[in-house]
Amino acid sequence: MKVLITGATGGFGKLLVKRLEAETKITKIIGLSNEDLDEGMEDYIEEEKYEFYMGDTRKKRVEEVFLRNKDIDALVHLAFD
């Protein structure tokens, strides 16, 4: 299962990424955020399982992410301003 998380570097986003990392059914986690990865996140993220895009969900960046990942199974929208 492939999951896209907007707001992946926010408080709830970090918790969800960490939880999904432990799930064997999740094959890919795609994070989208307008903030860069925190140093603490790099400690528990499996690089082959996690793909990160930096950009604003209100801009064209979301479309780019979907075009590169056409087989997304679930979207969790945690981004807000």
Short mmCIF file of C-alpha atoms in Angstrom, two decimals, residues 20-30 45-51:
data_model
loop_
_atom_site.label_atom_id
_atom_site.label_comp_id
_atom_site.label_asym_id
_atom_site.label_seq_id
_atom_site.Cartn_x
_atom_site.Cartn_y
_atom_site.Cartn_z
CA LEU A 20 3.30 3.78 9.24
CA GLU A 21 7.01 2.97 9.06
CA ALA A 22 6.35 0.05 11.40
CA GLU A 23 3.50 -1.35 9.29
CA THR A 24 4.60 -4.13 6.94
CA LYS A 25 1.59 -3.61 4.64
CA ILE A 26 2.78 -0.09 3.86
CA THR A 27 5.30 -0.31 1.04
CA LYS A 28 5.80 3.41 0.39
CA ILE A 29 5.16 6.59 2.37
CA ILE A 30 5.21 9.81 0.39
CA ILE A 45 12.76 6.90 8.38
CA GLU A 46 13.73 4.02 6.11
CA GLU A 47 15.04 5.77 3.00
CA GLU A 48 13.79 3.05 0.64
CA LYS A 49 10.29 3.26 2.13
CA TYR A 50 9.96 7.05 2.46
CA GLU A 51 9.92 9.61 -0.32
#
